[in-house]
Coordinates of C-alpha atoms in Angstrom, one line a residue:
M1 CA 31.4 42.4 -54.2
N2 CA 31.6 46.0 -53.0
S3 CA 34.7 48.0 -53.4
P4 CA 36.8 48.7 -50.2
K5 CA 35.7 52.3 -50.4
H6 CA 32.0 51.3 -50.4
S7 CA 32.6 48.8 -47.6
T8 CA 34.3 51.4 -45.5
E9 CA 31.4 53.8 -46.0
Y10 CA 28.9 51.1 -45.1
I11 CA 30.7 50.2 -41.9
S12 CA 31.0 53.8 -41.0
A13 CA 27.3 54.4 -41.6
I14 CA 26.2 51.6 -39.3
N15 CA 28.8 52.2 -36.6
V16 CA 26.6 54.8 -34.8
K17 CA 26.4 54.3 -31.1
Q18 CA 22.6 54.0 -30.3
T19 CA 20.5 52.0 -28.0
S20 CA 17.6 50.8 -30.1
D21 CA 16.6 49.8 -33.6
E22 CA 14.3 52.7 -34.0
V23 CA 17.2 55.1 -33.6
Y24 CA 19.1 53.3 -36.2
K25 CA 16.2 53.7 -38.6
F26 CA 16.0 57.4 -37.8
N27 CA 19.7 58.0 -38.5
F28 CA 19.6 56.2 -41.8
S29 CA 16.6 58.4 -42.8
T30 CA 18.6 61.5 -42.0
N31 CA 20.0 63.0 -45.2
D32 CA 23.6 64.3 -45.6
G33 CA 22.4 67.9 -45.6
E34 CA 21.0 67.6 -42.2
K35 CA 24.0 65.8 -40.8
N36 CA 26.3 68.6 -42.1
S37 CA 24.1 71.4 -40.7
W38 CA 25.3 73.4 -37.7
W39 CA 22.3 72.5 -35.6
Y40 CA 22.8 68.8 -36.2
I41 CA 26.4 69.0 -35.2
F42 CA 25.5 71.1 -32.2
C43 CA 22.9 68.6 -31.0
L44 CA 25.4 65.8 -31.5
K45 CA 28.0 67.7 -29.5
C46 CA 25.5 68.3 -26.6
R47 CA 24.3 64.7 -26.7
Q48 CA 26.0 63.0 -23.8
K49 CA 27.7 59.6 -24.4
E50 CA 26.1 56.7 -22.5
V51 CA 28.1 54.0 -20.8
G52 CA 26.7 50.5 -20.9
P53 CA 23.3 49.2 -22.0
G54 CA 20.3 51.1 -21.0
W55 CA 16.5 50.9 -21.0
E56 CA 14.0 53.3 -22.5
P57 CA 10.3 53.2 -23.4
G58 CA 9.4 51.9 -26.8
C59 CA 8.0 55.3 -27.9
W60 CA 11.1 57.3 -26.8
P61 CA 13.1 57.0 -30.1
K62 CA 10.2 58.2 -32.1
T63 CA 9.2 61.1 -29.9
C64 CA 12.7 62.1 -28.9
P65 CA 15.0 61.1 -31.8
H66 CA 18.8 61.0 -31.7
P67 CA 20.6 63.4 -31.4
Y68 CA 18.1 66.2 -31.3
C69 CA 16.8 65.1 -27.8
P70 CA 18.6 63.8 -24.8
S71 CA 18.5 60.1 -24.0
F72 CA 15.9 58.7 -21.6
R73 CA 18.6 57.9 -19.1
H74 CA 19.7 61.5 -19.1
V75 CA 16.2 62.8 -18.8
A76 CA 15.4 60.4 -16.0
R77 CA 18.6 61.5 -14.2
I78 CA 17.6 65.1 -14.4
L79 CA 14.1 64.3 -13.1
A80 CA 15.5 62.3 -10.2
L81 CA 17.7 65.3 -9.3
L82 CA 14.7 67.7 -9.5
I83 CA 12.6 65.4 -7.4
T84 CA 15.4 65.1 -4.8
V85 CA 15.9 68.9 -4.7
T86 CA 12.1 69.4 -4.3
L87 CA 12.0 66.9 -1.5
C88 CA 14.9 68.6 0.2
W89 CA 13.2 72.0 -0.2
G90 CA 10.0 70.5 1.3
V91 CA 12.0 69.3 4.3
V92 CA 13.7 72.7 4.8
L93 CA 10.4 74.4 4.4
A94 CA 8.8 72.3 7.1
V95 CA 11.8 73.0 9.4
M96 CA 12.6 76.7 8.6
G97 CA 9.3 78.0 7.7
S98 CA 9.1 81.4 5.9
A99 CA 12.8 81.6 5.2
A100 CA 12.4 78.7 2.7
K101 CA 9.3 80.2 1.0
P102 CA 9.6 82.2 -2.3
G103 CA 11.1 85.5 -1.3
G104 CA 12.8 84.2 1.7
Q105 CA 16.6 84.2 2.2
L106 CA 17.1 80.4 1.8
F107 CA 14.9 80.3 -1.2
S108 CA 16.8 83.1 -2.9
I109 CA 20.1 81.5 -2.3
A110 CA 18.8 78.2 -3.6
V111 CA 17.5 79.8 -6.8
L112 CA 20.8 81.6 -7.3
V113 CA 22.7 78.3 -7.1
V114 CA 20.3 76.7 -9.6
F115 CA 20.7 79.6 -12.1
A116 CA 24.5 79.6 -11.5
Y117 CA 24.6 75.9 -12.5
L118 CA 22.6 76.7 -15.6
G119 CA 24.9 79.5 -16.5
G120 CA 27.9 77.2 -16.1
W121 CA 26.2 74.6 -18.3
V122 CA 25.8 77.2 -21.1
F123 CA 29.5 78.1 -20.9
R124 CA 30.4 74.4 -20.8
M125 CA 28.5 73.9 -24.1
L126 CA 30.7 76.7 -25.5
T127 CA 33.8 74.8 -24.3
L128 CA 34.6 77.6 -21.9
P129 CA 35.1 77.2 -18.1
A130 CA 31.7 76.8 -16.4
L131 CA 32.9 78.7 -13.4
V132 CA 32.9 81.9 -15.5
G133 CA 29.2 81.5 -16.3
M134 CA 28.5 80.9 -12.7
L135 CA 30.4 84.0 -11.6
L136 CA 28.5 86.1 -14.2
V137 CA 25.2 84.8 -13.0
G138 CA 26.1 85.8 -9.4
I139 CA 27.0 89.3 -10.7
I140 CA 23.7 89.7 -12.6
Y141 CA 21.7 88.2 -9.8
K142 CA 23.1 90.8 -7.3
N143 CA 22.8 93.8 -9.6
V144 CA 19.3 93.1 -10.7
G145 CA 18.3 93.0 -7.1
L146 CA 17.2 89.4 -6.8
I147 CA 19.2 88.7 -3.7
E148 CA 20.2 90.6 -0.6
V149 CA 21.7 88.4 2.2
D150 CA 20.9 89.9 5.5
E151 CA 23.0 89.7 8.6
H152 CA 21.2 86.7 10.0
Y153 CA 22.2 84.6 7.0
K154 CA 25.7 85.9 6.3
E155 CA 27.0 83.3 8.7
F156 CA 25.2 80.6 6.8
V157 CA 26.7 81.8 3.5
S158 CA 30.1 81.9 5.2
I159 CA 29.7 78.2 6.2
L160 CA 28.8 77.3 2.6
R161 CA 32.0 78.9 1.4
K162 CA 34.1 77.1 3.9
I163 CA 32.6 73.8 3.0
A164 CA 33.4 74.6 -0.7
L165 CA 37.0 75.5 0.4
V166 CA 37.3 72.0 2.1
V167 CA 36.1 70.3 -1.1
I168 CA 38.4 72.1 -3.5
F169 CA 41.5 71.7 -1.3
T170 CA 40.8 68.1 -0.6
R171 CA 40.6 67.5 -4.4
A172 CA 43.9 69.4 -4.8
G173 CA 45.6 67.1 -2.3
L174 CA 44.2 63.9 -3.7
D175 CA 45.3 64.7 -7.2
L176 CA 49.0 65.1 -6.3
D177 CA 51.1 62.2 -7.4
P178 CA 53.4 61.2 -4.6
V179 CA 55.7 59.1 -6.8
A180 CA 56.1 61.8 -9.4
L181 CA 56.7 64.5 -6.7
K182 CA 59.3 62.3 -5.1
K183 CA 61.3 61.9 -8.3
L184 CA 60.7 65.4 -9.7
Y185 CA 60.6 67.4 -6.5
C186 CA 63.6 69.6 -7.2
R187 CA 62.3 70.7 -10.7
V188 CA 58.7 70.9 -9.5
L189 CA 59.5 73.0 -6.4
F190 CA 61.7 75.3 -8.5
L191 CA 59.1 75.8 -11.2
A192 CA 56.4 76.2 -8.7
L193 CA 57.9 78.6 -6.1
I194 CA 60.0 80.9 -8.3
P195 CA 57.1 81.9 -10.7
W196 CA 54.7 82.0 -7.8
C197 CA 56.9 84.4 -5.8
T198 CA 57.6 86.5 -8.8
E199 CA 53.9 86.9 -9.7
A200 CA 52.9 87.6 -6.1
A201 CA 55.6 90.3 -5.8
V202 CA 54.5 91.9 -9.1
I203 CA 50.9 91.9 -8.0
A204 CA 51.8 93.4 -4.6
V205 CA 53.8 96.2 -6.2
T206 CA 51.2 97.1 -8.8
V207 CA 48.2 97.0 -6.5
H208 CA 50.1 99.1 -4.0
Y209 CA 50.9 101.9 -6.5
L210 CA 47.9 101.6 -8.8
L211 CA 45.1 100.8 -6.3
S212 CA 46.7 102.4 -3.2
L213 CA 46.5 99.3 -1.1
P214 CA 48.7 99.3 2.0
W215 CA 51.7 97.0 1.7
K216 CA 50.3 94.3 4.0
F217 CA 47.1 94.0 2.0
A218 CA 49.0 94.3 -1.3
I219 CA 51.3 91.3 -0.3
L220 CA 48.3 89.3 0.8
C221 CA 46.5 90.1 -2.5
G222 CA 49.6 89.0 -4.5
S223 CA 49.9 85.7 -2.7
I224 CA 46.2 84.8 -3.4
I225 CA 46.3 85.9 -7.1
A226 CA 49.5 84.0 -7.8
A227 CA 47.9 80.6 -7.4
V228 CA 47.3 78.5 -10.5
A229 CA 43.7 77.5 -11.3
P230 CA 43.5 73.7 -11.6
A231 CA 39.8 74.0 -12.4
V232 CA 40.8 75.6 -15.7
V233 CA 44.2 74.2 -16.5
V234 CA 43.6 70.4 -16.0
P235 CA 40.6 69.9 -18.2
C236 CA 42.3 71.6 -21.1
L237 CA 45.4 69.7 -20.4
F238 CA 43.5 66.4 -20.3
R239 CA 42.0 67.0 -23.8
L240 CA 45.5 67.6 -25.1
R241 CA 46.8 64.5 -23.3
T242 CA 44.2 62.3 -24.8
K243 CA 45.7 63.1 -28.2
G244 CA 49.2 62.5 -27.0
Y245 CA 50.5 66.1 -26.7
G246 CA 53.3 66.5 -24.2
V247 CA 53.1 62.9 -22.9
A248 CA 56.6 61.8 -23.8
K249 CA 58.3 64.3 -21.5
G250 CA 55.8 64.1 -18.7
I251 CA 54.6 67.7 -19.1
P252 CA 51.1 66.9 -17.7
T253 CA 52.6 65.5 -14.5
L254 CA 54.8 68.6 -14.1
I255 CA 51.9 71.1 -14.7
I256 CA 49.5 69.3 -12.3
A257 CA 52.1 69.0 -9.6
V258 CA 53.1 72.7 -9.8
A259 CA 49.4 73.7 -9.7
G260 CA 48.9 71.8 -6.4
I261 CA 52.1 73.3 -4.8
D262 CA 50.9 76.8 -5.9
D263 CA 47.7 76.2 -4.1
A264 CA 49.5 75.1 -0.9
A265 CA 51.8 78.2 -1.1
S266 CA 48.8 80.5 -1.4
V267 CA 47.1 78.8 1.5
I268 CA 50.1 79.2 3.7
A269 CA 50.5 82.9 2.7
F270 CA 46.8 83.5 3.4
G271 CA 47.1 82.1 6.9
V272 CA 50.2 84.1 7.7
G273 CA 48.9 87.3 6.1
T274 CA 45.5 87.3 7.8
K275 CA 47.1 86.5 11.1
I276 CA 49.5 89.5 10.8
I277 CA 46.9 92.0 9.4
F278 CA 43.9 91.2 11.5
G279 CA 45.5 89.8 14.6
K280 CA 45.0 91.8 17.8
N281 CA 48.5 91.0 19.0
P282 CA 51.7 92.9 18.1
V283 CA 53.1 92.2 14.7
T284 CA 56.3 90.6 16.2
Y285 CA 54.1 88.2 18.2
D286 CA 52.1 87.3 15.0
L287 CA 55.3 86.7 13.0
M288 CA 56.5 84.3 15.7
L289 CA 53.1 82.6 15.8
S290 CA 52.9 82.2 12.0
P291 CA 55.4 79.3 11.8
L292 CA 53.5 77.6 14.6
S293 CA 50.3 77.9 12.6
I294 CA 52.0 76.3 9.6
A295 CA 53.5 73.6 11.7
V296 CA 50.2 72.8 13.4
G297 CA 48.5 72.6 10.0
I298 CA 51.1 70.2 8.6
L299 CA 51.1 68.1 11.8
Y300 CA 47.3 67.8 11.8
G301 CA 47.3 66.9 8.1
V302 CA 50.0 64.2 8.5
V303 CA 48.4 62.7 11.6
W304 CA 44.9 62.6 10.1
G305 CA 46.2 61.2 6.9
F306 CA 48.0 58.5 8.9
I307 CA 44.8 57.7 10.8
V308 CA 42.8 57.4 7.6
K309 CA 45.4 54.8 6.4
Y310 CA 44.4 52.4 9.1
V311 CA 40.8 53.5 9.9
P312 CA 38.8 52.1 8.2
E313 CA 40.7 48.8 7.5
R314 CA 41.5 48.7 3.8
T315 CA 39.7 45.4 3.0
D316 CA 36.5 46.6 4.7
P317 CA 33.6 46.4 2.1
Y318 CA 32.6 49.9 3.3
V319 CA 36.1 51.4 3.0
V320 CA 35.3 53.9 0.3
P321 CA 32.3 55.7 2.0
L322 CA 34.1 55.6 5.3
R323 CA 37.2 57.1 3.9
I324 CA 35.1 59.8 2.3
L325 CA 33.5 60.6 5.6
M326 CA 36.8 60.6 7.4
L327 CA 38.4 63.0 5.0
T328 CA 35.4 65.3 4.9
G329 CA 34.9 65.4 8.7
G330 CA 38.6 65.9 9.3
G331 CA 38.7 68.8 6.8
L332 CA 35.7 70.5 8.2
L333 CA 37.0 70.2 11.7
A334 CA 40.3 71.6 10.7
V335 CA 38.9 74.7 8.9
L336 CA 36.2 75.5 11.4
G337 CA 38.2 74.4 14.5
F338 CA 41.4 76.3 13.8
E339 CA 39.4 79.4 13.1
I340 CA 38.0 79.3 16.6
V341 CA 41.5 79.2 18.1
H342 CA 42.6 82.0 15.7
L343 CA 44.8 79.8 13.5
E344 CA 42.8 80.4 10.3
G345 CA 45.7 79.6 8.0
A346 CA 46.3 76.2 9.6
G347 CA 42.9 74.8 8.4
P348 CA 43.2 74.9 4.6
L349 CA 46.8 73.8 4.9
A350 CA 45.8 70.8 7.0
V351 CA 43.1 69.9 4.4
I352 CA 45.7 69.7 1.6
I353 CA 48.3 67.9 3.7
S354 CA 45.8 65.3 5.1
S355 CA 44.4 64.5 1.6
F356 CA 47.9 64.2 0.1
T357 CA 49.1 62.0 3.0
S358 CA 46.0 59.8 2.6
I359 CA 46.6 59.3 -1.2
Y360 CA 50.3 58.6 -0.5
F361 CA 49.3 55.7 1.8
W362 CA 46.4 54.5 -0.4
T363 CA 48.7 54.2 -3.4
K364 CA 51.0 52.0 -1.4
Q365 CA 47.9 49.9 -0.6
G366 CA 47.1 49.4 -4.3
W367 CA 44.9 52.3 -5.2
N368 CA 45.7 54.0 -8.5
I369 CA 46.1 57.8 -8.4
E370 CA 43.9 58.0 -11.6
D371 CA 41.3 55.5 -10.3
N372 CA 40.6 56.7 -6.8
P373 CA 37.0 56.4 -5.8
V374 CA 37.4 58.9 -3.0
A375 CA 38.7 61.6 -5.4
T376 CA 35.7 60.8 -7.7
A377 CA 33.4 61.4 -4.8
F378 CA 34.9 64.8 -4.1
E379 CA 34.5 65.6 -7.8
I380 CA 30.8 65.0 -7.3
F381 CA 30.8 67.2 -4.2
W382 CA 32.4 69.9 -6.3
M383 CA 29.6 69.6 -8.8
I384 CA 27.3 70.7 -5.9
F385 CA 29.5 73.4 -4.3
E386 CA 31.0 74.9 -7.5
P387 CA 27.9 76.9 -8.3
I388 CA 27.5 77.8 -4.7
L389 CA 31.0 79.2 -4.4
F390 CA 31.2 81.0 -7.7
G391 CA 27.5 82.2 -7.6
L392 CA 27.9 83.7 -4.1
T393 CA 31.3 85.1 -5.0
G394 CA 29.8 87.0 -8.0
T395 CA 27.3 88.7 -5.6
Q396 CA 30.2 90.6 -4.1
I397 CA 30.4 92.9 -7.2
I398 CA 28.0 95.8 -7.3
L399 CA 28.4 97.4 -10.8
N400 CA 27.0 100.8 -9.7
E401 CA 29.9 101.2 -7.2
L402 CA 32.6 100.4 -9.7
D403 CA 34.8 103.1 -11.2
L404 CA 36.2 102.7 -14.7
A405 CA 39.6 103.9 -13.7
F406 CA 39.6 101.4 -10.8
V407 CA 38.7 98.5 -13.0
T408 CA 41.2 99.5 -15.6
A409 CA 43.9 99.6 -12.9
I410 CA 43.0 96.1 -11.8
V411 CA 43.2 94.9 -15.4
M412 CA 46.6 96.5 -15.8
C413 CA 47.8 94.8 -12.6
V414 CA 46.7 91.3 -13.8
V415 CA 48.2 91.7 -17.3
I416 CA 51.5 92.9 -16.0
A417 CA 51.7 90.0 -13.5
F418 CA 50.7 87.5 -16.2
V419 CA 53.4 88.7 -18.6
S420 CA 56.0 88.7 -15.8
R421 CA 55.1 85.1 -14.9
I422 CA 55.5 83.9 -18.4
L423 CA 59.0 85.4 -18.7
I424 CA 60.2 84.1 -15.3
T425 CA 58.7 80.6 -16.0
I426 CA 60.7 80.4 -19.3
I427 CA 63.8 81.5 -17.5
A428 CA 63.2 79.1 -14.6
A429 CA 62.8 76.2 -17.0
S430 CA 66.2 76.8 -18.4
G431 CA 68.6 73.9 -18.0
S432 CA 65.9 71.2 -18.6
S433 CA 65.4 69.2 -21.7
L434 CA 62.3 71.2 -22.6
N435 CA 62.5 73.2 -25.8
F436 CA 61.3 76.8 -26.0
K437 CA 57.9 75.9 -27.3
E438 CA 57.3 73.5 -24.4
K439 CA 58.5 76.1 -21.9
L440 CA 56.1 78.7 -23.5
F441 CA 53.2 76.3 -23.2
I442 CA 53.9 75.5 -19.5
A443 CA 54.1 79.3 -18.8
L444 CA 50.7 79.9 -20.6
S445 CA 49.1 77.0 -18.8
W446 CA 49.7 78.7 -15.5
M447 CA 48.0 82.0 -16.3
A448 CA 44.4 81.1 -15.3
K449 CA 42.9 82.0 -12.0
A450 CA 39.7 80.4 -10.5
S451 CA 39.0 78.3 -7.5
V452 CA 41.6 79.5 -5.0
Q453 CA 40.9 83.1 -5.7
A454 CA 37.1 82.5 -5.3
A455 CA 37.7 80.7 -2.0
L456 CA 40.4 82.8 -0.4
G457 CA 39.3 86.3 -1.6
P458 CA 35.9 86.3 0.1
A459 CA 37.5 84.6 3.1
V460 CA 39.7 87.7 3.6
L461 CA 36.6 89.9 3.6
E462 CA 34.9 87.6 6.1
V463 CA 37.9 87.8 8.5
A464 CA 37.8 91.6 8.1
R465 CA 34.1 91.8 8.9
S466 CA 34.5 89.6 11.9
N467 CA 37.2 91.8 13.3
N468 CA 35.4 95.1 12.2
Q469 CA 38.5 96.5 10.5
D470 CA 39.9 97.3 7.1
E471 CA 36.8 96.1 5.3
E472 CA 37.3 98.5 2.3
Y473 CA 40.8 97.1 1.6
S474 CA 39.5 93.6 1.8
K475 CA 36.7 94.4 -0.7
T476 CA 39.5 95.6 -3.1
I477 CA 41.2 92.2 -2.8
V478 CA 37.9 90.5 -3.6
M479 CA 37.5 92.8 -6.6
V480 CA 41.0 91.9 -7.9
C481 CA 40.2 88.2 -7.4
I482 CA 36.9 88.3 -9.3
I483 CA 38.2 90.4 -12.2
S484 CA 41.3 88.2 -12.5
I485 CA 39.0 85.2 -12.8
L486 CA 36.9 86.8 -15.5
L487 CA 40.0 87.9 -17.4
T488 CA 42.2 84.8 -17.2
A489 CA 39.9 81.8 -16.9
P490 CA 38.3 81.9 -20.3
A491 CA 41.4 83.3 -21.9
G492 CA 43.5 80.6 -20.3
A493 CA 41.2 77.8 -21.5
I494 CA 41.2 79.1 -25.0
I495 CA 45.0 79.8 -25.2
V496 CA 46.0 76.5 -23.7
S497 CA 43.6 74.5 -26.0
L498 CA 44.7 76.3 -29.1
S499 CA 48.4 76.5 -28.4
G500 CA 48.9 72.9 -27.2
P501 CA 48.9 71.2 -30.6
K502 CA 51.2 73.9 -32.0
L503 CA 53.7 74.0 -29.1
L504 CA 53.8 70.4 -27.8
T505 CA 55.1 67.3 -29.5
K506 CA 52.6 64.6 -30.2
A507 CA 53.6 61.2 -28.9
K508 CA 53.0 58.0 -30.9
P509 CA 50.3 55.7 -29.3
S510 CA 52.8 53.0 -28.2
N511 CA 52.5 51.1 -25.0
E512 CA 55.9 52.5 -23.9
Q513 CA 54.7 56.1 -24.0
W514 CA 51.1 56.1 -22.8
R515 CA 48.3 54.0 -21.6
R516 CA 44.6 54.4 -21.1
G517 CA 43.4 56.0 -17.9
P518 CA 40.1 55.1 -16.2
R519 CA 39.2 58.5 -14.9
P520 CA 38.0 61.1 -17.5
S521 CA 39.3 64.0 -15.6
I522 CA 42.1 64.6 -13.1
R523 CA 40.8 67.6 -11.1
D524 CA 37.9 69.3 -12.7
I525 CA 34.7 68.1 -14.4
T526 CA 33.4 71.4 -15.8
L527 CA 34.5 71.0 -19.4
N528 CA 33.8 68.3 -22.0
S529 CA 36.4 66.1 -23.6
E530 CA 36.0 65.6 -27.3
D531 CA 36.6 62.2 -28.9
E532 CA 38.6 63.0 -32.0
D533 CA 37.8 59.8 -33.7
N534 CA 34.0 59.7 -33.8
G535 CA 33.2 63.3 -33.1
T536 CA 31.1 62.6 -30.0
S537 CA 31.2 64.5 -26.8
V538 CA 32.1 62.8 -23.5
S539 CA 30.7 64.6 -20.5
N540 CA 33.2 64.7 -17.7
D541 CA 30.6 65.7 -15.0
Q542 CA 29.2 62.2 -15.0
G543 CA 32.4 60.3 -14.3
Q544 CA 31.9 58.4 -17.6
E545 CA 34.6 56.3 -19.3
C546 CA 36.3 57.8 -22.3
D547 CA 39.0 56.9 -24.6
G548 CA 41.6 58.8 -22.7
V549 CA 45.3 58.2 -22.5
K550 CA 47.9 59.1 -19.9
A551 CA 51.6 59.0 -19.6
D552 CA 52.9 55.6 -18.9
C553 CA 56.5 56.5 -18.6
T554 CA 57.6 56.0 -15.0
A555 CA 58.5 58.8 -12.7
E556 CA 62.2 57.9 -13.1
V557 CA 62.0 58.3 -16.9
Q558 CA 60.1 61.6 -16.5
S559 CA 62.7 63.0 -14.1
E560 CA 65.5 62.1 -16.5
K561 CA 63.7 63.8 -19.4
I562 CA 62.7 66.9 -17.5

């Protein structure tokens, strides 16, 4: 009889997740030196985990062995996407003609999006935010001279950005937990608005004196930069949560809720600020009209969310696609329609409110906030529009026109604001049951900038161009947004991932403290979640199941603890 040690090694050796006998044979023939090599580990990390049984040709395991090559399922999926893209390009070519041919405007934009996605994939493999790679591709693409959008297609690019804005703010609304917000609203609002106002004020003061922005533009810039980036924070937070860090005190719920409220605050400030700055009416009139814009956006969102509660009927077999269409159509109508009637800020606010109202009613009807098929659909939409948004945003930077002193001043503004937010967050969290390390982690988790800045920064420039005024100041705001993303997104991901195990308390895996969640990601799907037990990598961008865990303590318990 084998010893327990040898039995354990034998079981460990055969417990490799493969799909065919040939792959098993290949793995047994691989020596220990190869398995410990960096390239073997890298291939194993890049290899995407498959869910459920699959089919592959008999020759595939021999010609494409595990883990050095992707699975047949993954290759077939990529081929299907490439064929679909080629078919779409063929249709556009037949309709648009020369614009879709190589060298045409549409073709150049499409190639930019493809390379932006590839750049994001490279950064994803490095466990960094994919959006940074997409942004860098846009910058390179523009400065090499591979794209130059003429006046005829600037409106088309603007529409693409607005669709991306609808997608990202719909996701933000769908990921807010109504029950948790109801129980924690005092603490959440306090921790959301106090640091947000402080960072916005610090940015406004620093850009006014260091970048010579007028006060109106400085305040608008501060309100945009102050938003937290859920695209960076939540994936890193999820990886920590799967290992139990911060679960016992409901820290993940708190951080996610604050990120959503920050986004809403920036949207409201964007609407009010653009109305005052670019409005053709007297400032007093615009100040009086701004509350109306906010009220209209909230009213539209509540009414539309209430409609989606009843239409379609909840037991309809087509309820999921119909709800997706309803939310998408309502969001697009809000953003584009309110812009026509000169209530630009009401549109994004209406999108967040409508999606939040919808998920509030859907949870009462039995849908789980973590297992929401509509939210999953918008994650897929974001996979499409993320490279579009960040790739096109990167094209706003022309390196030859940058001044070193100007860039240095922007970096100083961002760093000063970041430090100020950390200090005020720690102070604002006083009086709670959180210890100093947990307060510090929460403050660090809110440093990153990404989606909101990429969506609202160029939107300011578009409003300025449409009104033919103050375009240079608007370009400065875009520059501050882009540099803040480049500085804080990768730094935030690294700091949060490394500091979490050191600053947060790890919960024991008991049924009272956590339970498994069906969704691999809450808000963003651009980073991989690592399975600590078997060393495999679970790709979030495919909506695959993973051995995740989430807080199971009720909102009442969390409110008492926080």
